Coordinates of C-alpha atoms in Angstrom, one line a residue:
M1 CA 18.3 17.4 -19.2
S2 CA 17.2 17.3 -15.4
I3 CA 19.2 15.6 -13.0
S4 CA 17.3 13.6 -9.9
S5 CA 17.5 10.6 -7.4
V6 CA 15.1 7.7 -7.2
W7 CA 11.9 8.0 -5.5
H8 CA 11.9 12.0 -5.2
E9 CA 9.5 13.8 -6.5
I10 CA 9.9 16.6 -9.3
E11 CA 7.2 18.5 -11.2
L12 CA 7.4 19.9 -14.4
P13 CA 4.7 21.9 -16.6
A14 CA 2.1 19.7 -18.3
T15 CA -0.4 19.5 -20.8
G16 CA -3.6 17.5 -21.2
D17 CA -4.6 15.3 -18.5
W18 CA -1.9 12.1 -18.4
V19 CA 1.9 12.6 -18.7
E20 CA 3.5 8.8 -19.1
F21 CA 7.3 8.8 -18.3
T22 CA 9.6 6.0 -19.9
H23 CA 13.1 4.4 -18.8
E24 CA 15.2 3.4 -21.0
S25 CA 14.6 -0.3 -19.8
G26 CA 10.8 0.3 -21.4
L27 CA 9.1 0.5 -18.1
K28 CA 6.7 3.1 -18.5
L29 CA 4.8 5.0 -16.1
R30 CA 1.8 7.1 -16.4
R31 CA 1.0 10.0 -14.2
P32 CA -2.4 11.9 -14.0
T33 CA -1.4 15.8 -14.5
F34 CA -3.5 18.5 -11.8
A35 CA -4.3 22.1 -12.5
D36 CA -2.7 24.6 -10.4
G37 CA -4.5 27.9 -10.8
G38 CA -5.4 29.3 -14.0
E39 CA -4.4 27.6 -16.9
T40 CA -1.4 26.1 -15.4
R41 CA -1.3 22.1 -15.4
K42 CA 1.9 20.6 -13.6
V43 CA 2.7 16.8 -13.5
R44 CA 4.7 15.1 -10.3
F45 CA 6.7 12.1 -11.0
A46 CA 8.9 10.0 -9.1
A47 CA 11.4 7.5 -10.6
P48 CA 11.4 4.4 -9.0
Q49 CA 14.6 3.2 -11.3
P50 CA 18.3 5.0 -11.9
G51 CA 18.4 5.4 -15.8
R52 CA 17.4 7.9 -18.2
W53 CA 14.1 8.7 -18.5
T54 CA 11.6 10.8 -21.3
W55 CA 8.6 12.4 -21.3
P56 CA 7.1 14.0 -24.0
G57 CA 8.7 17.3 -22.9
G58 CA 12.4 16.2 -22.6
E59 CA 14.5 13.5 -20.5
L60 CA 15.4 13.1 -16.9
Q61 CA 18.7 11.7 -15.5
V62 CA 18.0 9.6 -12.2
S63 CA 20.9 8.5 -10.0
D64 CA 20.6 5.7 -7.2
A65 CA 19.9 6.8 -3.6
P66 CA 22.9 7.8 -2.1
T67 CA 24.1 4.7 0.0
D68 CA 23.5 7.2 3.8
E69 CA 20.3 8.0 2.9
P70 CA 18.4 8.3 6.0
N71 CA 14.8 8.8 4.9
P72 CA 13.5 4.9 4.5
F73 CA 10.9 6.2 1.6
Y74 CA 13.6 7.1 -1.0
R75 CA 16.6 4.6 0.3
H76 CA 13.9 1.5 -0.2
G77 CA 11.1 3.0 -1.9
F78 CA 6.8 3.6 -1.5
W79 CA 4.9 1.7 0.2
R80 CA 3.3 -1.6 -1.2
M81 CA 1.2 -4.2 -0.1
S82 CA 3.2 -7.4 0.4
P83 CA 3.2 -10.7 -1.6
N84 CA 0.6 -12.0 0.0
G85 CA -1.2 -8.8 1.3
R86 CA -0.6 -9.0 4.8
S87 CA 1.3 -6.3 5.4
L88 CA 3.4 -3.6 4.0
V89 CA 7.0 -3.9 2.1
H90 CA 8.8 -1.2 0.8
A91 CA 9.2 -1.0 -3.1
D92 CA 12.5 -3.0 -2.8
G93 CA 11.0 -5.9 -0.7
T94 CA 12.1 -4.6 3.1
P95 CA 9.6 -5.0 5.4
A96 CA 7.7 -2.3 7.4
I97 CA 5.3 -1.8 10.1
L98 CA 2.5 1.0 10.0
V99 CA 2.8 3.2 13.3
A100 CA 0.4 6.0 12.5
D101 CA -0.8 9.1 14.6
T102 CA -4.4 10.5 14.1
A103 CA -4.2 14.1 13.4
W104 CA -6.9 14.4 11.5
A105 CA -7.4 18.2 11.5
L106 CA -3.3 19.3 10.5
P107 CA -4.3 20.0 7.0
W108 CA -6.9 22.9 7.7
R109 CA -5.7 24.0 11.1
A110 CA -1.8 23.8 11.4
T111 CA 1.1 26.3 10.6
P112 CA 4.3 24.9 8.7
E113 CA 6.1 25.6 12.2
Q114 CA 3.8 23.4 14.0
V115 CA 4.4 20.8 11.5
R116 CA 7.9 20.6 11.7
E117 CA 7.7 20.6 16.0
Y118 CA 5.1 17.7 15.2
A119 CA 6.8 16.0 12.6
A120 CA 10.1 16.1 14.7
D121 CA 8.3 14.7 17.8
R122 CA 6.6 12.1 16.2
Q123 CA 9.7 10.9 14.3
S124 CA 12.0 10.9 17.1
K125 CA 9.6 8.2 18.5
G126 CA 9.2 5.9 15.9
F127 CA 6.2 6.8 14.0
N128 CA 6.0 6.9 10.2
A129 CA 2.8 7.7 9.2
V130 CA -0.2 10.4 10.0
L131 CA -4.1 9.8 9.3
L132 CA -5.2 13.2 7.8
M133 CA -8.5 14.5 6.5
T134 CA -7.9 16.3 3.5
V135 CA -10.4 18.9 3.9
Q136 CA -12.2 20.1 6.6
P137 CA -15.5 17.6 5.9
D138 CA -18.5 19.2 8.4
M139 CA -20.6 21.2 5.9
R140 CA -21.9 23.3 9.2
A141 CA -18.6 24.5 10.4
V142 CA -17.9 28.3 10.6
G143 CA -15.2 30.2 11.7
P144 CA -12.7 32.4 10.4
R145 CA -10.8 31.5 7.5
D146 CA -7.6 32.0 9.7
R147 CA -5.3 29.0 11.1
T148 CA -4.2 31.3 14.0
Q149 CA -7.5 32.3 15.6
D150 CA -10.1 30.0 17.7
E151 CA -12.4 28.5 15.9
G152 CA -10.4 29.3 12.3
F153 CA -9.5 27.0 9.4
D154 CA -8.8 27.1 6.3
V155 CA -11.1 25.8 3.3
G156 CA -10.3 22.9 0.5
F157 CA -13.4 23.6 -1.5
E158 CA -15.7 26.8 -1.4
D159 CA -19.0 24.4 -2.1
L160 CA -18.1 21.8 0.4
P161 CA -20.7 23.5 2.8
N162 CA -23.4 22.9 -0.2
G163 CA -22.5 19.2 -0.6
H164 CA -20.2 19.9 -4.0
L165 CA -16.6 19.3 -4.7
N166 CA -16.4 21.9 -7.4
Q167 CA -14.8 25.0 -6.5
L168 CA -11.0 24.0 -5.4
N169 CA -9.1 26.6 -4.0
V170 CA -5.7 26.3 -5.4
E171 CA -4.4 28.3 -2.8
Y172 CA -5.2 25.7 0.0
F173 CA -4.0 22.7 -1.6
Q174 CA -0.4 24.6 -2.3
Y175 CA -0.2 25.1 1.5
L176 CA -1.0 21.7 2.0
D177 CA 2.2 21.1 -0.3
E178 CA 4.5 22.0 2.0
L179 CA 3.0 20.6 5.2
L180 CA 2.7 17.6 3.6
R181 CA 6.1 17.9 2.3
I182 CA 7.5 18.4 6.3
L183 CA 5.8 15.2 6.8
V184 CA 7.4 13.3 4.3
E185 CA 11.0 14.8 4.8
H186 CA 10.8 13.6 8.9
G187 CA 10.1 9.8 6.9
I188 CA 6.3 10.1 8.0
V189 CA 3.6 9.1 5.4
P190 CA 0.3 11.3 4.7
V191 CA -2.5 8.9 4.9
L192 CA -5.0 10.8 2.8
Q193 CA -8.7 10.7 3.6
P194 CA -10.8 13.0 0.4
V195 CA -14.0 13.4 2.6
F196 CA -14.8 11.8 6.1
Q197 CA -18.0 9.8 6.4
G198 CA -18.4 9.7 10.2
F199 CA -18.3 12.2 13.1
G200 CA -16.0 14.6 10.9
W201 CA -14.5 17.7 12.7
K202 CA -17.3 18.9 15.3
G203 CA -20.0 16.1 14.0
L204 CA -21.7 19.1 11.9
D205 CA -22.9 17.0 9.2
V206 CA -20.1 15.5 6.8
A207 CA -19.8 15.8 3.0
G208 CA -18.4 13.0 2.7
T209 CA -22.2 10.9 2.4
V210 CA -23.3 14.1 0.7
V211 CA -21.5 14.8 -2.3
P212 CA -21.9 12.9 -6.1
P213 CA -19.7 10.1 -6.3
E214 CA -18.4 11.2 -9.6
E215 CA -17.0 14.5 -7.6
Y216 CA -15.7 12.3 -4.5
A217 CA -13.8 10.4 -7.7
A218 CA -12.6 13.1 -9.2
Y219 CA -11.2 14.8 -6.0
C220 CA -9.5 11.3 -5.6
R221 CA -7.6 11.5 -8.5
Y222 CA -6.8 15.3 -8.0
L223 CA -4.9 13.9 -4.6
V224 CA -3.2 11.2 -6.6
A225 CA -2.1 13.8 -9.0
R226 CA -1.0 16.1 -6.6
Y227 CA 0.5 14.0 -4.0
G228 CA 0.7 10.5 -5.3
A229 CA 4.5 11.1 -6.9
Q230 CA 5.4 10.7 -3.0
P231 CA 5.1 8.5 -0.1
A232 CA 1.4 8.2 0.6
I233 CA -1.5 6.1 1.7
Y234 CA -4.9 6.6 0.5
L235 CA -8.3 6.3 3.1
V236 CA -11.1 6.2 0.5
G237 CA -13.4 5.8 3.3
G238 CA -13.6 7.1 6.4
D239 CA -15.3 6.2 9.6
G240 CA -18.5 5.1 7.7
S241 CA -19.9 1.7 6.6
G242 CA -17.6 1.4 4.0
A243 CA -21.1 0.8 1.5
E244 CA -21.2 4.6 0.8
P245 CA -21.4 5.2 -3.0
Q246 CA -18.4 7.0 -2.3
T247 CA -16.1 4.8 -1.1
A248 CA -16.5 2.7 -4.0
A249 CA -16.1 5.4 -6.7
G250 CA -13.2 6.8 -5.1
G251 CA -11.4 3.5 -4.7
A252 CA -11.8 2.6 -8.1
E253 CA -10.1 6.0 -9.3
V254 CA -7.3 5.9 -7.2
Q255 CA -6.5 2.3 -8.7
A256 CA -6.7 3.5 -12.0
A257 CA -4.2 6.5 -11.5
D258 CA -1.7 5.3 -9.2
C259 CA 1.0 3.9 -11.3
Y260 CA 3.0 3.2 -7.9
E261 CA 0.8 1.3 -6.5
Q262 CA 0.5 2.4 -3.2
P263 CA -1.5 1.1 -0.5
T264 CA -5.7 2.1 -0.6
G265 CA -8.4 1.2 1.9
I266 CA -11.2 1.6 4.1
H267 CA -11.8 2.8 7.8
Y268 CA -14.8 1.5 9.7
R269 CA -16.7 3.1 12.4
P270 CA -17.0 1.0 15.0
H271 CA -20.4 -0.1 15.1
I272 CA -20.0 -1.9 12.1
R273 CA -18.6 -5.0 10.1
A274 CA -15.9 -4.1 8.4
R275 CA -15.4 -6.1 5.3
A276 CA -17.2 -3.6 2.3
H277 CA -16.0 -4.5 -1.1
Q278 CA -14.1 -7.5 0.3
D279 CA -13.2 -8.5 -2.9
A280 CA -12.6 -5.6 -4.9
D281 CA -9.4 -5.1 -6.9
W282 CA -8.7 -1.8 -5.6
L283 CA -8.7 -2.7 -2.0
D284 CA -5.9 -3.4 0.3
F285 CA -6.9 -2.9 3.6
Q286 CA -9.3 -2.9 6.4
W287 CA -9.5 -0.8 9.4
C288 CA -11.9 -1.2 12.3
Q289 CA -12.0 1.1 15.3
T290 CA -12.7 0.0 18.7
G291 CA -14.8 2.8 19.9
H292 CA -13.6 5.6 22.6
T293 CA -14.2 4.0 25.8
G294 CA -11.0 2.7 26.8
E295 CA -11.6 -1.2 26.4
H296 CA -9.6 -3.8 24.9
V297 CA -11.7 -5.6 21.9
P298 CA -8.7 -7.0 19.8
E299 CA -11.5 -9.6 18.7
R300 CA -12.1 -7.1 16.4
V301 CA -8.9 -7.3 14.7
A302 CA -9.4 -11.2 14.7
D303 CA -12.3 -11.5 13.3
M304 CA -11.3 -9.3 10.2
W305 CA -8.2 -11.4 9.8
R306 CA -10.4 -14.4 8.8
N307 CA -12.2 -12.1 6.3
E308 CA -11.8 -13.7 2.5
P309 CA -10.4 -12.7 0.2
V310 CA -7.1 -11.6 2.0
K311 CA -6.8 -7.9 2.8
A312 CA -4.2 -6.1 5.2
V313 CA -5.5 -5.8 8.8
A314 CA -5.4 -2.5 11.4
N315 CA -7.2 -1.1 13.8
G316 CA -7.1 2.2 12.9
E317 CA -8.7 4.1 15.9
P318 CA -8.2 2.6 19.2
T319 CA -9.3 5.1 22.1
Y320 CA -8.0 8.4 22.1
E321 CA -5.7 8.6 25.5
H322 CA -7.6 11.2 28.0
T323 CA -10.4 11.5 25.6
G324 CA -13.4 13.2 27.4
R325 CA -12.0 12.8 30.9
T326 CA -8.4 12.7 32.1
G327 CA -7.1 9.3 32.8
V328 CA -8.9 7.3 29.6
A329 CA -6.6 5.2 27.8
E330 CA -3.5 6.6 28.9
G331 CA -0.3 5.7 29.2
W332 CA 0.8 2.0 29.2
W333 CA -2.7 1.3 28.1
Q334 CA -1.8 2.4 24.6
G335 CA 1.0 -0.3 24.5
H336 CA -0.8 -2.8 25.5
E337 CA -3.4 -2.2 23.0
A338 CA -0.7 -1.8 20.1
W339 CA 0.6 -5.2 20.8
S340 CA -2.6 -6.9 21.2
N341 CA -4.0 -5.7 18.1
L342 CA -0.7 -6.4 16.2
C343 CA -1.0 -9.9 17.7
A344 CA -4.7 -10.6 17.1
G345 CA -4.1 -10.1 13.1
G346 CA -3.3 -6.2 12.5
T347 CA -0.3 -7.2 10.8
M348 CA -0.4 -4.1 8.9
G349 CA 0.6 -2.1 12.1
V350 CA -1.1 -0.1 15.4
V351 CA -2.4 3.5 14.9
Y352 CA -2.0 6.0 18.3
G353 CA -4.3 8.7 19.2
A354 CA -4.9 11.6 21.4
G355 CA -7.7 13.8 22.8
S356 CA -7.0 17.7 21.7
L357 CA -4.8 16.4 19.1
W358 CA -6.7 15.0 16.2
Q359 CA -8.9 18.2 16.4
W360 CA -5.4 19.9 16.5
R361 CA -7.1 22.1 19.4
L362 CA -5.1 25.6 19.0
H363 CA -4.6 26.0 23.0
A364 CA -6.0 24.2 26.2
E365 CA -8.5 26.9 26.1
E366 CA -10.0 27.0 22.6
P367 CA -13.7 27.0 22.8
G368 CA -16.4 25.1 19.8
H369 CA -15.2 21.7 20.2
S370 CA -17.4 18.8 21.5
E371 CA -16.2 18.3 25.2
F372 CA -16.5 14.2 24.6
F373 CA -13.4 14.2 22.9
L374 CA -11.0 16.7 24.0
A375 CA -8.5 16.2 26.4
P376 CA -9.2 18.3 29.3
G377 CA -6.6 21.1 29.7
A378 CA -4.8 20.2 26.7
G379 CA -4.4 21.8 23.1
W380 CA -2.2 19.9 20.6
R381 CA 0.7 20.6 21.5
G382 CA 0.5 19.6 25.1
A383 CA -1.4 16.5 23.8
I384 CA 1.9 15.7 21.7
D385 CA 3.4 14.9 25.2
F386 CA 1.0 12.5 26.5
E387 CA 3.1 9.0 27.5
G388 CA 1.3 6.5 25.6
S389 CA 2.4 7.8 22.1
T390 CA 5.7 6.9 23.6
Y391 CA 4.7 3.1 23.9
V392 CA 3.3 2.8 20.1
G393 CA 6.2 4.6 18.9
L394 CA 8.6 1.9 20.3
L395 CA 6.3 -1.3 18.8
G396 CA 8.3 0.0 15.3
K397 CA 11.6 0.6 16.9
I398 CA 11.4 -2.9 18.4
L399 CA 10.6 -4.5 14.7
D400 CA 12.6 -2.7 12.8
G401 CA 14.5 -4.2 10.5
L402 CA 13.0 -7.9 11.7
P403 CA 11.3 -10.1 9.2
T404 CA 7.7 -8.9 9.6
T405 CA 6.6 -9.4 6.2
D406 CA 3.3 -11.5 6.1
M407 CA 3.6 -12.3 9.8
A408 CA 0.7 -14.2 10.7
P409 CA -1.0 -14.5 14.9
D410 CA 0.1 -18.1 16.1
W411 CA -2.1 -19.8 18.3
T412 CA -0.2 -23.3 18.4
R413 CA 3.3 -22.8 19.5
T414 CA 2.5 -21.4 22.6
I415 CA -0.2 -21.2 25.1
S416 CA 1.3 -18.1 26.9
G417 CA 0.6 -14.8 25.7
R418 CA -0.5 -13.4 22.1
A419 CA 2.0 -14.6 19.6
L420 CA 2.9 -14.4 15.9
S421 CA 4.6 -16.5 13.5
T422 CA 7.0 -14.7 10.7
A423 CA 7.4 -16.1 7.6
D424 CA 10.5 -18.5 8.2
G425 CA 9.3 -19.7 11.0
G426 CA 10.1 -17.4 13.7
L427 CA 8.0 -16.7 17.0
I428 CA 7.3 -13.2 18.3
V429 CA 5.5 -13.3 21.5
Y430 CA 3.7 -10.3 23.5
R431 CA 2.7 -10.9 27.7
E432 CA 1.5 -8.1 29.4
H433 CA 3.0 -9.6 32.8
G434 CA 6.1 -11.2 31.3
G435 CA 6.7 -14.7 32.9
P436 CA 7.9 -17.7 31.3
V437 CA 6.3 -19.2 28.0
M438 CA 5.9 -22.6 27.2
V439 CA 6.9 -23.8 23.8
F440 CA 5.4 -26.6 21.7
D441 CA 7.0 -27.0 18.7
D442 CA 10.4 -28.2 17.8
T443 CA 10.5 -25.3 15.0
V444 CA 10.6 -22.3 16.9
P445 CA 14.3 -21.2 17.0
L446 CA 16.3 -22.3 20.0
G447 CA 17.6 -18.5 20.2
Y448 CA 15.9 -15.6 21.7
T449 CA 16.2 -11.9 22.6
I450 CA 13.4 -10.8 25.1
V451 CA 12.6 -7.4 25.3
D452 CA 10.9 -4.9 27.7
P453 CA 8.1 -2.7 25.4
R454 CA 7.6 0.0 27.8
D455 CA 11.2 1.4 26.8
G456 CA 12.6 -1.0 24.3
S457 CA 15.8 -2.4 26.5
V458 CA 16.7 -5.5 26.1
V459 CA 16.5 -7.7 29.4
A460 CA 17.8 -10.9 28.1
T461 CA 19.3 -13.1 25.3
G462 CA 20.3 -16.7 25.2
T463 CA 19.8 -20.1 23.4
R464 CA 17.3 -22.6 25.4
D465 CA 18.7 -26.1 25.5
T466 CA 16.4 -27.7 23.9
P467 CA 13.1 -27.3 22.0
G468 CA 11.0 -28.2 25.1
S469 CA 12.6 -25.9 27.4
P470 CA 10.6 -22.4 28.3
L471 CA 11.5 -18.8 27.2
P472 CA 12.6 -17.7 31.0
D473 CA 11.7 -14.6 32.4
A474 CA 10.8 -13.7 36.2
G475 CA 7.4 -12.2 35.2
G476 CA 5.4 -9.3 36.9
A477 CA 6.0 -6.7 33.9
P478 CA 5.6 -7.0 30.1
R479 CA 7.4 -8.5 27.7
V480 CA 7.8 -9.4 24.4
Y481 CA 9.7 -12.5 23.0
I482 CA 11.7 -12.8 20.1
C483 CA 12.5 -16.0 18.5
L484 CA 14.4 -15.9 14.8

């Protein structure tokens, strides 16, 4: 008998394509197996409940999470969708807000030492997820197979340059195991995109629109088998229209293979209507992107909010900080963008991006990348320190512990700023320049906290005298007003 604790991944030898795990209560969870070189097959499993679990190979005794467990995914469980499908919750119902970074090229460019430095920075700032292309997707990209050399990258599939996913490089994924575990140890969820359908890494003909849908689906199942017993989000469509046949094939395969019901969705290119497969059972969320020129267009998020049936919404790719030229979307631009998108209906969460970081540019002079997307004079390490990431991370810290489950945009209880109503009647308001907030509904709680979203400091607390009294603020600086 082995000993483990809830939500911690264990790896076991396996035969066949599936292994069924049975809890003493009768709950059954079925996990896909995966090949790990030669004749070796393995299965990875994380028990969602304490107690005795059995499988054809033996027994597993699982303890509850320690009371001082710091990692929220071991303390509260993996993410899943909220009861009304608008936001994230942990398995035990604890509310969650996605605060994601875009380090797309990390899987094939970064080393464990670099990922530890990156993850520590992002965790300290408040990030809890990162968008990743799981393999280098460009069919015509060339360079040394060395993560430490200029223009170098590791290879997930030997036949990807020919538009196929049959010759899997096991060593690549064994290396990726370590990188993703470092992220998870820091409370950062890998958002796994199989093979990109949009620009890719260097714009050199992505394979995501070319590979046969059945091969794409098989790879999605492999990702669930290899990485689905730890926190994950599955981004089966990446930077495309959503109508690519690979997207639907991948989404259906993830749903069939994932017993934990972790979120699955689509991330769209900017110039597209983001509602493909809106009624699909496997689809949990839709993520737009608003381009790369530093304009605030939360209307895209608000438009997606109105689509039916209901799916969670976010802006998955606002403008990258310093993309193309110094000053684009820099600093507080990122904070204003995050709060604006959240209040417009992007209640699944917010996403940040930095030029040179998403490509994982090795250093400030590394050649071979599109100048349109690079941050001038920066490699990945310099880009980590761009100011805007601090403000996006603070959004998650400010909302942590609040009843954010299934919040909704609110245009009726106040006319000042952008606002959200919580499911139990609370009100959260964001104003770019602060100032008093007039309230026009007797149900808004009288107690308030006013926060500066640039540093997370509480600038005022109190209780309004009457339901018609304004929320007081002198104005002149960004403010978040919380009435719960």
